[in-house]
mmCIF file of N, CA and C in Angstrom:
data_model
loop_
_atom_site.group_PDB
_atom_site.id
_atom_site.type_symbol
_atom_site.label_atom_id
_atom_site.label_comp_id
_atom_site.label_asym_id
_atom_site.label_seq_id
_atom_site.Cartn_x
_atom_site.Cartn_y
_atom_site.Cartn_z
ATOM 1 N N SER D 1 108.815 78.359 113.831
ATOM 2 C CA SER D 1 107.947 78.326 115.001
ATOM 3 C C SER D 1 106.970 79.484 114.929
ATOM 4 N N ASN D 2 105.725 79.226 115.223
ATOM 5 C CA ASN D 2 104.727 80.298 115.221
ATOM 6 C C ASN D 2 104.978 81.300 116.330
ATOM 7 N N LEU D 3 105.742 80.897 117.330
ATOM 8 C CA LEU D 3 106.021 81.793 118.455
ATOM 9 C C LEU D 3 106.938 82.941 118.054
ATOM 10 N N THR D 4 107.870 82.657 117.163
ATOM 11 C CA THR D 4 108.868 83.656 116.792
ATOM 12 C C THR D 4 108.819 84.039 115.321
ATOM 13 N N GLY D 5 108.061 83.294 114.530
ATOM 14 C CA GLY D 5 108.042 83.527 113.090
ATOM 15 C C GLY D 5 109.235 82.910 112.384
ATOM 16 N N LYS D 6 110.053 82.152 113.095
ATOM 17 C CA LYS D 6 111.227 81.495 112.512
ATOM 18 C C LYS D 6 111.082 79.991 112.652
ATOM 19 N N ARG D 7 111.730 79.273 111.744
ATOM 20 C CA ARG D 7 111.730 77.814 111.828
ATOM 21 C C ARG D 7 112.658 77.362 112.937
ATOM 22 N N LEU D 8 112.220 76.360 113.677
ATOM 23 C CA LEU D 8 113.054 75.747 114.704
ATOM 24 C C LEU D 8 113.716 74.542 114.059
ATOM 25 N N LYS D 9 115.019 74.599 113.875
ATOM 26 C CA LYS D 9 115.746 73.511 113.223
ATOM 27 C C LYS D 9 116.170 72.489 114.276
ATOM 28 N N ILE D 10 115.610 71.295 114.195
ATOM 29 C CA ILE D 10 115.998 70.209 115.087
ATOM 30 C C ILE D 10 117.098 69.428 114.392
ATOM 31 N N THR D 11 118.266 69.387 115.021
ATOM 32 C CA THR D 11 119.430 68.741 114.403
ATOM 33 C C THR D 11 119.621 67.311 114.862
ATOM 34 N N SER D 12 118.996 66.935 115.967
ATOM 35 C CA SER D 12 119.095 65.563 116.448
ATOM 36 C C SER D 12 117.908 65.284 117.361
ATOM 37 N N GLY D 13 117.358 64.099 117.238
ATOM 38 C CA GLY D 13 116.250 63.689 118.088
ATOM 39 C C GLY D 13 116.519 62.299 118.627
ATOM 40 N N ASN D 14 115.615 61.374 118.354
ATOM 41 C CA ASN D 14 115.768 59.993 118.806
ATOM 42 C C ASN D 14 116.968 59.353 118.109
ATOM 43 N N ARG D 15 117.809 58.668 118.885
ATOM 44 C CA ARG D 15 119.001 58.016 118.332
ATOM 45 C C ARG D 15 119.074 56.563 118.781
ATOM 46 N N SER D 16 119.553 55.717 117.891
ATOM 47 C CA SER D 16 119.888 54.343 118.287
ATOM 48 C C SER D 16 121.186 54.398 119.094
ATOM 49 N N ALA D 17 121.491 53.312 119.786
ATOM 50 C CA ALA D 17 122.729 53.257 120.565
ATOM 51 C C ALA D 17 123.947 53.421 119.662
ATOM 52 N N SER D 18 123.916 52.818 118.473
ATOM 53 C CA SER D 18 125.076 52.932 117.577
ATOM 54 C C SER D 18 125.227 54.351 117.042
ATOM 55 N N CYS D 19 124.121 54.995 116.710
ATOM 56 C CA CYS D 19 124.180 56.390 116.256
ATOM 57 C C CYS D 19 124.678 57.286 117.378
ATOM 58 N N ASN D 20 124.178 57.056 118.591
ATOM 59 C CA ASN D 20 124.588 57.863 119.733
ATOM 60 C C ASN D 20 126.095 57.741 119.972
ATOM 61 N N ALA D 21 126.624 56.523 119.872
ATOM 62 C CA ALA D 21 128.066 56.309 120.042
ATOM 63 C C ALA D 21 128.840 57.008 118.929
ATOM 64 N N ARG D 22 128.333 56.929 117.705
ATOM 65 C CA ARG D 22 129.014 57.525 116.551
ATOM 66 C C ARG D 22 129.130 59.046 116.683
ATOM 67 N N VAL D 23 128.115 59.693 117.267
ATOM 68 C CA VAL D 23 128.151 61.157 117.392
ATOM 69 C C VAL D 23 128.773 61.616 118.709
ATOM 70 N N GLY D 24 129.227 60.665 119.533
ATOM 71 C CA GLY D 24 129.880 61.022 120.795
ATOM 72 C C GLY D 24 128.905 61.353 121.908
ATOM 73 N N GLY D 25 127.676 60.827 121.837
ATOM 74 C CA GLY D 25 126.677 61.081 122.869
ATOM 75 C C GLY D 25 126.999 60.359 124.162
ATOM 76 N N ALA D 26 126.437 60.844 125.249
ATOM 77 C CA ALA D 26 126.633 60.232 126.570
ATOM 78 C C ALA D 26 126.047 58.826 126.570
ATOM 79 N N SER D 27 126.628 57.936 127.362
ATOM 80 C CA SER D 27 126.188 56.536 127.369
ATOM 81 C C SER D 27 124.730 56.387 127.810
ATOM 82 N N GLY D 28 124.238 57.249 128.658
ATOM 83 C CA GLY D 28 122.844 57.200 129.096
ATOM 84 C C GLY D 28 122.003 58.308 128.489
ATOM 85 N N SER D 29 122.359 58.735 127.304
ATOM 86 C CA SER D 29 121.706 59.880 126.657
ATOM 87 C C SER D 29 120.187 59.725 126.561
ATOM 88 N N SER D 30 119.487 60.795 126.869
ATOM 89 C CA SER D 30 118.027 60.828 126.723
ATOM 90 C C SER D 30 117.601 60.735 125.259
ATOM 91 N N HIS D 31 118.523 60.978 124.341
ATOM 92 C CA HIS D 31 118.216 60.828 122.915
ATOM 93 C C HIS D 31 117.818 59.383 122.603
ATOM 94 N N MET D 32 118.422 58.421 123.309
ATOM 95 C CA MET D 32 118.166 57.014 123.003
ATOM 96 C C MET D 32 116.791 56.548 123.456
ATOM 97 N N SER D 33 116.146 57.304 124.319
ATOM 98 C CA SER D 33 114.785 56.964 124.720
ATOM 99 C C SER D 33 113.765 57.937 124.133
ATOM 100 N N GLY D 34 114.215 58.782 123.207
ATOM 101 C CA GLY D 34 113.317 59.710 122.533
ATOM 102 C C GLY D 34 112.882 60.890 123.375
ATOM 103 N N LEU D 35 113.659 61.189 124.416
ATOM 104 C CA LEU D 35 113.284 62.269 125.334
ATOM 105 C C LEU D 35 114.204 63.477 125.239
ATOM 106 N N ALA D 36 114.896 63.621 124.105
ATOM 107 C CA ALA D 36 115.812 64.754 123.950
ATOM 108 C C ALA D 36 115.846 65.215 122.502
ATOM 109 N N MET D 37 116.233 66.464 122.336
ATOM 110 C CA MET D 37 116.465 66.997 120.993
ATOM 111 C C MET D 37 117.523 68.082 121.062
ATOM 112 N N ASP D 38 118.232 68.228 119.956
ATOM 113 C CA ASP D 38 119.197 69.308 119.791
ATOM 114 C C ASP D 38 118.661 70.235 118.711
ATOM 115 N N THR D 39 118.899 71.517 118.887
ATOM 116 C CA THR D 39 118.400 72.515 117.940
ATOM 117 C C THR D 39 119.518 73.492 117.594
ATOM 118 N N ARG D 40 119.272 74.286 116.579
ATOM 119 C CA ARG D 40 120.153 75.398 116.230
ATOM 120 C C ARG D 40 119.342 76.676 116.361
ATOM 121 N N LEU D 41 119.801 77.573 117.217
ATOM 122 C CA LEU D 41 119.107 78.843 117.432
ATOM 123 C C LEU D 41 120.016 80.026 117.104
ATOM 124 N N ASP D 42 120.962 79.819 116.185
ATOM 125 C CA ASP D 42 121.931 80.869 115.892
ATOM 126 C C ASP D 42 121.313 82.101 115.244
ATOM 127 N N ASN D 43 120.158 81.976 114.612
ATOM 128 C CA ASN D 43 119.521 83.147 114.002
ATOM 129 C C ASN D 43 118.416 83.728 114.881
ATOM 130 N N TYR D 44 118.398 83.338 116.149
ATOM 131 C CA TYR D 44 117.402 83.830 117.107
ATOM 132 C C TYR D 44 118.021 84.909 117.997
ATOM 133 N N SER D 45 117.263 85.934 118.282
ATOM 134 C CA SER D 45 117.718 86.955 119.235
ATOM 135 C C SER D 45 117.648 86.370 120.641
ATOM 136 N N GLY D 46 118.212 87.052 121.603
ATOM 137 C CA GLY D 46 118.140 86.605 122.989
ATOM 138 C C GLY D 46 116.702 86.462 123.462
ATOM 139 N N ASP D 47 115.852 87.423 123.138
ATOM 140 C CA ASP D 47 114.440 87.365 123.527
ATOM 141 C C ASP D 47 113.740 86.177 122.873
ATOM 142 N N GLU D 48 114.056 85.905 121.607
ATOM 143 C CA GLU D 48 113.436 84.773 120.914
ATOM 144 C C GLU D 48 113.874 83.443 121.525
ATOM 145 N N LYS D 49 115.132 83.358 121.948
ATOM 146 C CA LYS D 49 115.613 82.141 122.612
ATOM 147 C C LYS D 49 114.850 81.910 123.917
ATOM 148 N N VAL D 50 114.598 82.971 124.650
ATOM 149 C CA VAL D 50 113.827 82.857 125.894
ATOM 150 C C VAL D 50 112.425 82.338 125.594
ATOM 151 N N ILE D 51 111.797 82.841 124.556
ATOM 152 C CA ILE D 51 110.456 82.384 124.160
ATOM 153 C C ILE D 51 110.474 80.885 123.875
ATOM 154 N N VAL D 52 111.475 80.425 123.124
ATOM 155 C CA VAL D 52 111.574 79.000 122.787
ATOM 156 C C VAL D 52 111.789 78.163 124.043
ATOM 157 N N VAL D 53 112.696 78.588 124.920
ATOM 158 C CA VAL D 53 112.974 77.838 126.151
ATOM 159 C C VAL D 53 111.714 77.758 127.015
ATOM 160 N N LEU D 54 111.013 78.856 127.193
ATOM 161 C CA LEU D 54 109.801 78.849 128.012
ATOM 162 C C LEU D 54 108.715 77.955 127.407
ATOM 163 N N TYR D 55 108.579 77.997 126.096
ATOM 164 C CA TYR D 55 107.596 77.138 125.431
ATOM 165 C C TYR D 55 107.938 75.669 125.628
ATOM 166 N N LEU D 56 109.207 75.309 125.400
ATOM 167 C CA LEU D 56 109.599 73.906 125.541
ATOM 168 C C LEU D 56 109.505 73.446 126.995
ATOM 169 N N ALA D 57 109.785 74.338 127.940
ATOM 170 C CA ALA D 57 109.621 73.988 129.356
ATOM 171 C C ALA D 57 108.151 73.673 129.656
ATOM 172 N N ALA D 58 107.237 74.425 129.070
ATOM 173 C CA ALA D 58 105.810 74.167 129.270
ATOM 174 C C ALA D 58 105.379 72.842 128.649
ATOM 175 N N GLN D 59 106.158 72.330 127.686
ATOM 176 C CA GLN D 59 105.864 71.049 127.041
ATOM 177 C C GLN D 59 106.508 69.878 127.778
ATOM 178 N N GLY D 60 107.271 70.161 128.854
ATOM 179 C CA GLY D 60 107.867 69.092 129.644
ATOM 180 C C GLY D 60 109.365 68.956 129.541
ATOM 181 N N PHE D 61 110.008 69.754 128.715
ATOM 182 C CA PHE D 61 111.470 69.725 128.638
ATOM 183 C C PHE D 61 112.016 70.449 129.867
ATOM 184 N N ASN D 62 112.663 69.710 130.766
ATOM 185 C CA ASN D 62 113.078 70.287 132.045
ATOM 186 C C ASN D 62 114.586 70.484 132.182
ATOM 187 N N ASN D 63 115.350 70.126 131.175
ATOM 188 C CA ASN D 63 116.799 70.373 131.175
ATOM 189 C C ASN D 63 117.181 70.947 129.824
ATOM 190 N N PHE D 64 118.036 71.945 129.851
ATOM 191 C CA PHE D 64 118.492 72.520 128.597
ATOM 192 C C PHE D 64 119.848 73.155 128.790
ATOM 193 N N GLY D 65 120.545 73.313 127.686
ATOM 194 C CA GLY D 65 121.844 73.975 127.732
ATOM 195 C C GLY D 65 122.330 74.277 126.340
ATOM 196 N N GLY D 66 123.168 75.278 126.246
ATOM 197 C CA GLY D 66 123.763 75.655 124.978
ATOM 198 C C GLY D 66 125.187 75.156 124.910
ATOM 199 N N TYR D 67 125.659 74.919 123.703
ATOM 200 C CA TYR D 67 127.046 74.504 123.529
ATOM 201 C C TYR D 67 127.553 74.941 122.169
ATOM 202 N N GLY D 68 128.824 75.226 122.125
ATOM 203 C CA GLY D 68 129.453 75.628 120.875
ATOM 204 C C GLY D 68 129.093 77.044 120.462
ATOM 205 N N PRO D 69 129.835 77.569 119.497
ATOM 206 C CA PRO D 69 129.625 78.948 119.047
ATOM 207 C C PRO D 69 128.527 79.101 117.997
ATOM 208 N N ASN D 70 127.857 78.003 117.623
ATOM 209 C CA ASN D 70 126.919 78.058 116.501
ATOM 210 C C ASN D 70 125.453 78.132 116.908
ATOM 211 N N GLY D 71 125.165 78.433 118.159
ATOM 212 C CA GLY D 71 123.783 78.558 118.604
ATOM 213 C C GLY D 71 123.108 77.226 118.893
ATOM 214 N N ALA D 72 123.908 76.156 119.040
ATOM 215 C CA ALA D 72 123.332 74.835 119.319
ATOM 216 C C ALA D 72 122.797 74.786 120.740
ATOM 217 N N MET D 73 121.622 74.180 120.893
ATOM 218 C CA MET D 73 121.035 73.989 122.215
ATOM 219 C C MET D 73 120.482 72.577 122.327
ATOM 220 N N HIS D 74 120.570 72.042 123.546
ATOM 221 C CA HIS D 74 120.072 70.710 123.871
ATOM 222 C C HIS D 74 118.896 70.868 124.831
ATOM 223 N N PHE D 75 117.829 70.106 124.580
ATOM 224 C CA PHE D 75 116.669 70.082 125.467
ATOM 225 C C PHE D 75 116.337 68.629 125.754
ATOM 226 N N ASP D 76 116.037 68.304 127.016
ATOM 227 C CA ASP D 76 115.600 66.940 127.298
ATOM 228 C C ASP D 76 114.615 66.904 128.452
ATOM 229 N N MET D 77 114.049 65.712 128.646
ATOM 230 C CA MET D 77 113.019 65.471 129.667
ATOM 231 C C MET D 77 113.529 64.464 130.692
ATOM 232 N N ARG D 78 114.748 64.626 131.147
ATOM 233 C CA ARG D 78 115.319 63.694 132.113
ATOM 234 C C ARG D 78 114.536 63.722 133.421
ATOM 235 N N SER D 79 114.503 62.590 134.079
ATOM 236 C CA SER D 79 113.785 62.520 135.354
ATOM 237 C C SER D 79 114.733 62.623 136.538
ATOM 238 N N ASP D 80 116.033 62.710 136.302
ATOM 239 C CA ASP D 80 116.970 62.780 137.437
ATOM 240 C C ASP D 80 117.185 64.183 137.946
#
């Protein structure tokens, strides 16, 4: 990313229903409509993570959360 000088690794984006089921995604996952992505930010500092979150929020991603010990983060554009 030009914002941090580091690459933003997207680990999951648009998914078919069968792919979503295979990876254990939620039945109404935003991934299936192309409105979500998962990333790995394990090599980002806390300040760099804030930069990424603020940038993605400005692009319309209005929900996000981290999970697992490996720096994984989920971003989506849910309307609910």
